[in-house]
PDB file of C-alpha atoms in Angstrom:
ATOM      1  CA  UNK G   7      96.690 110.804  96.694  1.00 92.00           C
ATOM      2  CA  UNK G   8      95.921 107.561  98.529  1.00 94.00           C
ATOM      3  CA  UNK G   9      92.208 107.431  98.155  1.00 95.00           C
ATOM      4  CA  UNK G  10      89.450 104.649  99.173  1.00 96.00           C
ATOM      5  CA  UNK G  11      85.158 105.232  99.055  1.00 96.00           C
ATOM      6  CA  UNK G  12      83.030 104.857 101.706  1.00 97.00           C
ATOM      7  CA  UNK G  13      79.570 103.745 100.244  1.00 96.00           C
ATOM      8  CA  UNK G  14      76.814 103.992 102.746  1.00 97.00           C
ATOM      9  CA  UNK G  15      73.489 102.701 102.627  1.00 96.00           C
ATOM     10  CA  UNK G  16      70.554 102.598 105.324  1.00 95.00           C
ATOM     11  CA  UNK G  17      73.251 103.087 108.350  1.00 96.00           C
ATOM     12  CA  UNK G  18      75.701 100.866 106.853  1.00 96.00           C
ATOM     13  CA  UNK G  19      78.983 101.068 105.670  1.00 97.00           C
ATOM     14  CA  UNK G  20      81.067  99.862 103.039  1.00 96.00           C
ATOM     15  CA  UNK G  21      84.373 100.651 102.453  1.00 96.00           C
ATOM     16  CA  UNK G  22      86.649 100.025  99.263  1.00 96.00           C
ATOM     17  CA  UNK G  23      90.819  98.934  99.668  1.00 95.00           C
ATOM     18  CA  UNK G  24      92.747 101.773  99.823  1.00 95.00           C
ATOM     19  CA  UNK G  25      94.777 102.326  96.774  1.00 93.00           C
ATOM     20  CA  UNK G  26      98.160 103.642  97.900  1.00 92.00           C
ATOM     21  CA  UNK G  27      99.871 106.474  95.787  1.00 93.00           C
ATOM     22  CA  UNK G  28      96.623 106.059  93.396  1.00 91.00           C
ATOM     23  CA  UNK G  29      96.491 109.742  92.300  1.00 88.00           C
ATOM     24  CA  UNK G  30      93.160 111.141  91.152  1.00 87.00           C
ATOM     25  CA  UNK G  31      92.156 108.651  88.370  1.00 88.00           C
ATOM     26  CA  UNK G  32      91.605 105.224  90.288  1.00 88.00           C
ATOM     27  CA  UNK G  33      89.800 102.061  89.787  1.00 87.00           C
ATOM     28  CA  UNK G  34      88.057  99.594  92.355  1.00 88.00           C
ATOM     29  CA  UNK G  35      86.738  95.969  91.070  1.00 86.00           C
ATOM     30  CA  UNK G  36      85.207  95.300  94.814  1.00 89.00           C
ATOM     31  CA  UNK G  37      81.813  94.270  94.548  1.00 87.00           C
ATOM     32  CA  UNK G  38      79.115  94.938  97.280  1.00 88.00           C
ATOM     33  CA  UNK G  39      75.659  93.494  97.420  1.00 88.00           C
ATOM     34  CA  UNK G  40      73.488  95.237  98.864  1.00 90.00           C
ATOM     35  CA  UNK G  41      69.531  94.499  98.956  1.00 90.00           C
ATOM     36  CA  UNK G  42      67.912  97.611  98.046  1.00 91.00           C
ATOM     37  CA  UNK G  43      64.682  99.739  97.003  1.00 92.00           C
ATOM     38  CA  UNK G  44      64.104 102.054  94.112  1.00 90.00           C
ATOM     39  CA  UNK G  45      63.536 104.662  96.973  1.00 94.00           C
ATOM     40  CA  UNK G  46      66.851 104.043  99.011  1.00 95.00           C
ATOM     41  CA  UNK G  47      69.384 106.756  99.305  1.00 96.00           C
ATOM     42  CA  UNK G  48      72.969 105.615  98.488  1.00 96.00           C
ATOM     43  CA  UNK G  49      75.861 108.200  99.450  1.00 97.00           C
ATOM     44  CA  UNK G  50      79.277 107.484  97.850  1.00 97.00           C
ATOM     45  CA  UNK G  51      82.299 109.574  99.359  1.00 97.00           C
ATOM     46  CA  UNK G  52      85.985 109.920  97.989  1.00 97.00           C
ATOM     47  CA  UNK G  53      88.347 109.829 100.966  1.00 97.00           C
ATOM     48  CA  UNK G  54      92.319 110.415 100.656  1.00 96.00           C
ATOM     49  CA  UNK G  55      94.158 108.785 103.288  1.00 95.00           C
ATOM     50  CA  UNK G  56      96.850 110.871 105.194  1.00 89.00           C
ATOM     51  CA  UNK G  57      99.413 109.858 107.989  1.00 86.00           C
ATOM     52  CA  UNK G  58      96.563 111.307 111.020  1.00 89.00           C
ATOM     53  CA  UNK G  59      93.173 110.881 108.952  1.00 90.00           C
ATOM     54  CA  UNK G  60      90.906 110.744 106.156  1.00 94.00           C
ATOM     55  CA  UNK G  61      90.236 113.783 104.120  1.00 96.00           C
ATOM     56  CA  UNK G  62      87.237 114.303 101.867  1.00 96.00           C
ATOM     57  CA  UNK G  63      88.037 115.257  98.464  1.00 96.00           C
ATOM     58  CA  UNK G  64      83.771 114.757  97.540  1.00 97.00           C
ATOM     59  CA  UNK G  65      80.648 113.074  97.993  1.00 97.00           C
ATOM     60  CA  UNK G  66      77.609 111.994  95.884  1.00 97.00           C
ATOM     61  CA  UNK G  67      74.157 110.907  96.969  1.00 97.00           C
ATOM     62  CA  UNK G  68      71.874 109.670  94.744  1.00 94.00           C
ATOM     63  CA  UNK G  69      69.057 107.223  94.773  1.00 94.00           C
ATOM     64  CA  UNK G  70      68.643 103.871  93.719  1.00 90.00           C
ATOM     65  CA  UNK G  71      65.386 104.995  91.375  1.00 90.00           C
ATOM     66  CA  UNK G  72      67.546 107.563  89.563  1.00 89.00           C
ATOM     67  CA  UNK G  73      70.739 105.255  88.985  1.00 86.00           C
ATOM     68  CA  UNK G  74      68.094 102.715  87.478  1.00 83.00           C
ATOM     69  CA  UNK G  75      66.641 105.831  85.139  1.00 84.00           C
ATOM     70  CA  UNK G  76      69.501 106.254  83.640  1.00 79.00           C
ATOM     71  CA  UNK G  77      69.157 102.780  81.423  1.00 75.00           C
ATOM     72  CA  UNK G  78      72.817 101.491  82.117  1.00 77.00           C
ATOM     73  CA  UNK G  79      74.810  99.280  84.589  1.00 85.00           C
ATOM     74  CA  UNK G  80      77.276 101.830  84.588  1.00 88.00           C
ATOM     75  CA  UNK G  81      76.606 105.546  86.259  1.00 89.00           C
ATOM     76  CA  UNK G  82      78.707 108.295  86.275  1.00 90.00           C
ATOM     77  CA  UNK G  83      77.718 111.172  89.909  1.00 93.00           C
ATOM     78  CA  UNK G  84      79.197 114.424  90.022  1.00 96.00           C
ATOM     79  CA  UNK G  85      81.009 114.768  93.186  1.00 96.00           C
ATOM     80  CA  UNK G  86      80.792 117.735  95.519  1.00 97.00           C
ATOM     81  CA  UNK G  87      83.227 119.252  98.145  1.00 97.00           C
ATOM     82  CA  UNK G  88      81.495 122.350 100.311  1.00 97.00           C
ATOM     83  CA  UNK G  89      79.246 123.111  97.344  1.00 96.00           C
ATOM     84  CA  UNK G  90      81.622 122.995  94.570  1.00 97.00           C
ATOM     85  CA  UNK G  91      82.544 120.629  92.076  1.00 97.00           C
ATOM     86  CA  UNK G  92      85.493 118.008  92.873  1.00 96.00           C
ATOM     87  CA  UNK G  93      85.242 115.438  89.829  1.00 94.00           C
ATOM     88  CA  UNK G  94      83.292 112.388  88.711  1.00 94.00           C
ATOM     89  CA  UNK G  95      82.802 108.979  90.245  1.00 92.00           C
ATOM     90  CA  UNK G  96      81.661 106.011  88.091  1.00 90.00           C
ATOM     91  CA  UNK G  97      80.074 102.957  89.253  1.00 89.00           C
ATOM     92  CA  UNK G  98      78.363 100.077  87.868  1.00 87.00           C
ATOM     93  CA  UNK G  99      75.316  98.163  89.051  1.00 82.00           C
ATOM     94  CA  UNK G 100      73.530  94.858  88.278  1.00 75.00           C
ATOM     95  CA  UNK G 101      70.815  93.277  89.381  1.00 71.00           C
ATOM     96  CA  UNK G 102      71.316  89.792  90.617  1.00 68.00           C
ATOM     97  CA  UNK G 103      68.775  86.643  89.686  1.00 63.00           C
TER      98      UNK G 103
END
């Protein structure tokens, strides 16, 4: 697998390096900052990167009031691929002074 994430947040998009010949365990140290609100939707999706285009191995969407509920910088989403279950994706969070 070659696979990158596509974060989006109110219309925009952010998108991690591609990590070639990565396999299914990766891990990204890009930081993002993005201004949010505890009400803000924030969609993470795992993309593998073929020779013609992207495929979708899953997608999480999750808002930023429930990442802040669960009382870490670090959150662990189930991923989802047409309904079913296609692994974990952990990210981490802070809040900047």
């Amino acid at each position: 697998m070659d696979p990158f994430v596509r974060i989006v947040h109110n219309g925009v998009t952010y998108t991690t390096s591609l990590m070639r010949n990565g396999g299914k365990d990766v891990s990204w140290y890009e930081p993002f900052e993005l201004l949010v609100d505890t009400a803000d939707e924030i969609t993470f999706i795992v993309l593998d990167d073929d020779i013609v285009s992207a495929d979708i191995v899953g997608e999480a969407t999750a808002t930023v009031s429930s990442l802040l509920a669960q009382g870490t910088d670090d959150f662990i989403l189930p991923l989802e691929y047409r309904g079913r279950s296609a692994g974990t994706l952990t990210a981490s969070a802070w809040k900047l002074k």
